[in-house]
CSV table of C-alpha atoms in Angstrom, one decimal:
chain,number,residue,atom,x,y,z
R,121,UNK,CA,65.0,139.7,165.8
R,122,UNK,CA,67.1,138.6,168.8
R,123,UNK,CA,70.8,137.8,168.2
R,124,UNK,CA,72.4,135.4,170.3
R,125,UNK,CA,76.2,135.5,170.6
R,126,UNK,CA,78.1,132.5,171.9
R,127,UNK,CA,81.8,132.6,173.2
R,128,UNK,CA,84.3,131.3,172.9
R,129,UNK,CA,83.8,129.7,169.6
R,130,UNK,CA,86.1,126.8,170.6
R,131,UNK,CA,87.2,125.8,174.1
R,132,UNK,CA,90.1,123.3,174.4
R,133,UNK,CA,90.1,121.5,177.8
R,134,UNK,CA,90.8,118.0,179.2
R,135,UNK,CA,88.7,115.6,180.9
R,136,UNK,CA,87.7,116.4,184.3
R,137,UNK,CA,88.3,120.1,183.8
R,138,UNK,CA,85.6,122.8,184.1
R,139,UNK,CA,83.8,124.1,181.1
R,140,UNK,CA,82.4,127.6,181.0
R,141,UNK,CA,80.3,128.5,178.0
R,142,UNK,CA,78.6,131.8,177.4
R,143,UNK,CA,75.6,133.3,175.5
R,144,UNK,CA,74.8,136.7,175.2
R,145,UNK,CA,71.2,138.1,174.0
R,146,UNK,CA,71.0,141.3,172.0
R,147,UNK,CA,68.2,142.1,174.3
R,148,UNK,CA,66.4,140.6,177.4
R,149,UNK,CA,65.1,137.1,176.9
R,150,UNK,CA,64.3,136.8,180.6
R,151,UNK,CA,65.1,133.3,181.5
R,152,UNK,CA,63.7,131.8,177.9
R,153,UNK,CA,67.0,130.5,177.1
R,154,UNK,CA,67.6,126.8,176.1
R,155,UNK,CA,71.0,124.8,175.6
R,156,UNK,CA,71.4,121.9,173.1
R,157,UNK,CA,74.3,119.5,172.7
R,158,UNK,CA,75.3,118.1,169.3
R,159,UNK,CA,77.9,115.5,168.6
R,160,UNK,CA,79.2,114.9,164.9
R,161,UNK,CA,76.5,113.2,162.7
R,162,UNK,CA,73.8,113.5,165.3
R,163,UNK,CA,70.7,115.7,165.9
R,164,UNK,CA,71.0,118.4,168.7
R,165,UNK,CA,69.8,117.0,172.1
R,166,UNK,CA,68.0,119.0,174.7
R,167,UNK,CA,70.1,119.8,177.8
R,168,UNK,CA,68.8,122.9,179.6
R,169,UNK,CA,65.6,124.9,179.3
R,170,UNK,CA,64.4,128.0,180.6
R,171,UNK,CA,68.1,128.9,181.7
R,172,UNK,CA,68.7,126.5,184.6
R,173,UNK,CA,66.4,123.4,184.3
R,174,UNK,CA,68.1,120.5,183.2
R,175,UNK,CA,66.2,118.2,180.7
R,176,UNK,CA,65.1,114.5,181.6
R,177,UNK,CA,68.3,112.3,181.8
R,178,UNK,CA,70.9,115.2,181.8
R,179,UNK,CA,73.6,114.6,184.3
R,180,UNK,CA,74.1,117.0,187.2
R,181,UNK,CA,77.4,118.2,186.0
R,182,UNK,CA,75.5,120.5,183.5
R,183,UNK,CA,74.4,123.5,185.1
R,184,UNK,CA,72.9,126.6,183.4
R,185,UNK,CA,72.5,130.0,184.8
R,186,UNK,CA,71.7,133.5,184.0
R,187,UNK,CA,68.7,135.7,183.0
R,188,UNK,CA,68.3,138.8,180.9
R,189,UNK,CA,71.0,138.9,178.4
R,190,UNK,CA,73.8,136.9,180.0
R,191,UNK,CA,73.8,133.2,180.2
R,192,UNK,CA,76.3,130.4,181.1
R,193,UNK,CA,76.5,126.5,180.6
R,194,UNK,CA,78.9,125.0,182.9
R,195,UNK,CA,80.1,121.5,182.7
R,196,UNK,CA,81.6,121.0,186.2
R,197,UNK,CA,83.9,118.2,185.2
R,198,UNK,CA,84.1,117.1,181.7
R,199,UNK,CA,83.6,113.5,180.8
R,200,UNK,CA,84.9,112.1,177.4
R,201,UNK,CA,81.3,112.2,176.1
R,202,UNK,CA,80.8,115.7,176.6
R,203,UNK,CA,83.2,116.9,173.8
R,204,UNK,CA,80.7,118.4,171.5
R,205,UNK,CA,79.2,121.6,170.0
R,206,UNK,CA,76.8,123.6,172.5
R,207,UNK,CA,74.2,125.8,171.0
R,208,UNK,CA,72.0,128.3,172.9
R,209,UNK,CA,68.4,129.4,171.7
R,210,UNK,CA,65.9,131.8,172.8
R,211,UNK,CA,62.2,131.5,172.7
R,212,UNK,CA,61.3,134.8,174.5
R,213,UNK,CA,60.3,136.7,171.3
R,214,UNK,CA,59.5,134.7,168.4
R,215,UNK,CA,59.1,134.1,165.5
R,216,UNK,CA,61.7,133.7,164.6
R,217,UNK,CA,63.3,131.4,167.0
R,218,UNK,CA,67.0,132.1,167.0
R,219,UNK,CA,70.2,130.1,168.0
R,220,UNK,CA,73.6,131.2,168.6
R,221,UNK,CA,76.5,130.2,166.5
R,222,UNK,CA,77.7,127.4,168.9
R,223,UNK,CA,80.8,126.9,171.1
R,224,UNK,CA,82.9,123.6,170.2
R,225,UNK,CA,84.5,121.9,173.3
R,226,UNK,CA,87.3,120.0,172.1
R,227,UNK,CA,89.9,117.8,173.8
R,228,UNK,CA,92.9,119.5,174.7
A,248,UNK,CA,60.2,106.0,172.3
A,249,UNK,CA,59.8,109.1,170.3
A,250,UNK,CA,60.7,108.6,166.8
A,251,UNK,CA,60.9,111.4,164.1
A,252,UNK,CA,62.3,110.2,160.7
A,253,UNK,CA,62.7,112.7,158.1
A,254,UNK,CA,62.8,111.6,154.3
A,255,UNK,CA,62.4,113.3,151.0
A,256,UNK,CA,65.9,115.1,150.6
A,257,UNK,CA,68.3,114.7,147.9
A,258,UNK,CA,69.9,116.8,145.1
A,259,UNK,CA,67.7,119.4,143.1
A,260,UNK,CA,68.5,122.2,140.7
A,261,UNK,CA,68.2,125.8,141.7
A,262,UNK,CA,64.4,126.9,141.2
A,263,UNK,CA,63.3,123.2,141.8
A,264,UNK,CA,60.9,121.6,144.4
A,265,UNK,CA,61.2,119.0,147.1
A,266,UNK,CA,58.6,117.7,149.7
A,267,UNK,CA,60.1,116.6,153.0
A,268,UNK,CA,57.9,114.2,155.1
A,269,UNK,CA,58.2,113.3,158.8
A,270,UNK,CA,56.4,110.5,160.1
A,271,UNK,CA,56.2,110.6,164.0
A,272,UNK,CA,55.7,107.7,166.3
A,273,UNK,CA,56.0,107.1,170.1
A,274,UNK,CA,53.7,110.0,171.4
A,275,UNK,CA,50.5,111.5,170.5
A,276,UNK,CA,51.4,113.3,167.5
A,277,UNK,CA,48.2,115.5,167.3
A,278,UNK,CA,49.0,117.2,170.7
A,279,UNK,CA,52.3,118.4,169.8
A,280,UNK,CA,53.4,121.5,167.9
A,281,UNK,CA,56.1,121.0,165.5
A,282,UNK,CA,59.2,122.9,163.8
A,283,UNK,CA,61.4,122.5,160.8
A,284,UNK,CA,65.1,123.5,161.5
A,285,UNK,CA,67.8,123.4,159.3
A,286,UNK,CA,71.6,123.1,159.6
A,287,UNK,CA,74.2,124.4,156.8
A,288,UNK,CA,77.0,121.7,156.3
A,289,UNK,CA,79.7,122.7,159.0
A,290,UNK,CA,77.7,125.7,160.3
A,291,UNK,CA,75.1,126.4,162.7
A,292,UNK,CA,71.2,125.9,163.3
A,293,UNK,CA,68.6,128.0,161.7
A,294,UNK,CA,64.9,127.8,162.5
A,295,UNK,CA,62.8,127.4,159.4
A,296,UNK,CA,59.0,126.9,160.4
A,297,UNK,CA,56.7,126.2,163.1
A,298,UNK,CA,53.2,124.5,163.1
A,299,UNK,CA,50.8,124.4,165.7
A,300,UNK,CA,49.1,121.1,166.8
A,301,UNK,CA,46.0,121.7,164.8
A,302,UNK,CA,47.5,123.6,162.1
A,303,UNK,CA,45.8,127.0,162.9
A,304,UNK,CA,49.2,128.8,163.4
A,305,UNK,CA,51.9,128.5,161.0
A,306,UNK,CA,55.1,130.5,161.1
A,307,UNK,CA,58.2,131.0,158.6
A,308,UNK,CA,61.5,132.5,158.8
A,309,UNK,CA,61.9,135.5,156.5
A,310,UNK,CA,64.4,133.6,154.5
A,311,UNK,CA,61.8,130.9,153.3
A,312,UNK,CA,58.5,132.9,153.6
A,313,UNK,CA,56.5,132.6,150.2
A,314,UNK,CA,58.7,129.7,149.0
A,315,UNK,CA,58.1,126.9,151.7
A,316,UNK,CA,54.9,125.6,152.9
A,317,UNK,CA,54.5,123.4,156.3
A,318,UNK,CA,51.8,121.1,156.9
A,319,UNK,CA,50.9,118.1,159.0
A,320,UNK,CA,48.4,115.2,159.0
A,321,UNK,CA,47.4,114.2,162.5
A,322,UNK,CA,45.5,111.4,161.0
A,323,UNK,CA,48.7,109.8,159.6
A,324,UNK,CA,51.0,111.3,162.3
A,325,UNK,CA,53.1,113.2,159.8
A,326,UNK,CA,54.6,116.5,159.2
A,327,UNK,CA,55.7,118.0,155.7
A,328,UNK,CA,57.8,120.7,154.3
A,329,UNK,CA,56.9,121.8,150.8
A,330,UNK,CA,59.9,123.6,149.3
A,331,UNK,CA,59.6,125.6,146.1
A,332,UNK,CA,61.9,127.9,144.3
A,333,UNK,CA,64.9,126.3,146.0
A,334,UNK,CA,68.2,128.3,146.1
A,335,UNK,CA,71.5,127.3,146.7
A,336,UNK,CA,71.5,128.8,150.0
A,337,UNK,CA,68.7,126.4,151.0
A,338,UNK,CA,71.4,123.7,150.9
A,339,UNK,CA,71.2,122.0,154.5
A,340,UNK,CA,70.3,119.3,156.6
A,341,UNK,CA,66.6,119.7,157.6
A,342,UNK,CA,65.5,118.4,161.0
A,343,UNK,CA,61.9,117.7,162.0
A,344,UNK,CA,61.3,118.8,165.6
A,345,UNK,CA,58.9,118.4,168.5
A,346,UNK,CA,58.2,121.5,170.7
A,347,UNK,CA,57.8,120.6,174.5
A,348,UNK,CA,54.3,119.9,175.5
A,349,UNK,CA,52.6,123.4,175.9
A,350,UNK,CA,55.9,125.2,175.4
A,351,UNK,CA,56.3,127.1,172.4
A,352,UNK,CA,59.8,127.4,170.8
A,353,UNK,CA,61.6,124.8,173.1
A,354,UNK,CA,62.6,121.6,171.3
A,355,UNK,CA,62.6,118.4,173.0
A,356,UNK,CA,63.1,115.9,170.3
A,357,UNK,CA,64.9,116.1,166.8
A,358,UNK,CA,64.8,113.6,164.0
A,359,UNK,CA,68.1,112.7,162.4
A,360,UNK,CA,67.8,115.0,159.5
A,361,UNK,CA,67.6,114.7,155.7
A,362,UNK,CA,70.0,116.4,153.6
A,363,UNK,CA,68.9,118.9,150.9
A,364,UNK,CA,71.4,119.8,148.3
A,365,UNK,CA,70.6,122.7,145.7
A,366,UNK,CA,73.0,122.6,142.9
A,367,UNK,CA,73.1,122.5,139.2
């Protein structure tokens, strides 16, 4: 089973700042890495698929990068609606699909 | 508009059973593979099960294998999760989730979830 480790657990930033979230895989997942956003009381929402492709309707400030075992989600300039929990998920070697533990982006 | 609406959650005693349902609308259900994913209150996401569009392939997480059964009825546009021998650690919000067409393991739509609580 591929283990995904996200860091940091919590990121405290102000609107307008850049957010950099990390996801590290226990073995290579090529570019089969997905990012989701989840707000309180809501279901997750697809943001980025295959490491760097934005899903339909996702703003350009969300940038995914990486390959192999190291991936980054960058939010170039935080908007108030971006404060949420972000999860990475691998679909390279499954079952099982596996998720990271999440990074909470909170308002400083 | 894609809609996935889970139902059937609730409070059940350890060892009990529940059946979750997820009627789908807004897309051609029979052409999409589906998943169940759960989320422990206040914690992260755990994949539970996958079913292909024709039900020919079904996968389970080791934690539920032998206790949970996933099925679908394409005529009724519905996904199901039969949960038996429930344990306290099965307490979670259960999401019905659609895979991106032709792409295994990439979830593009999620339902709002139904809470299952296993407690005496």
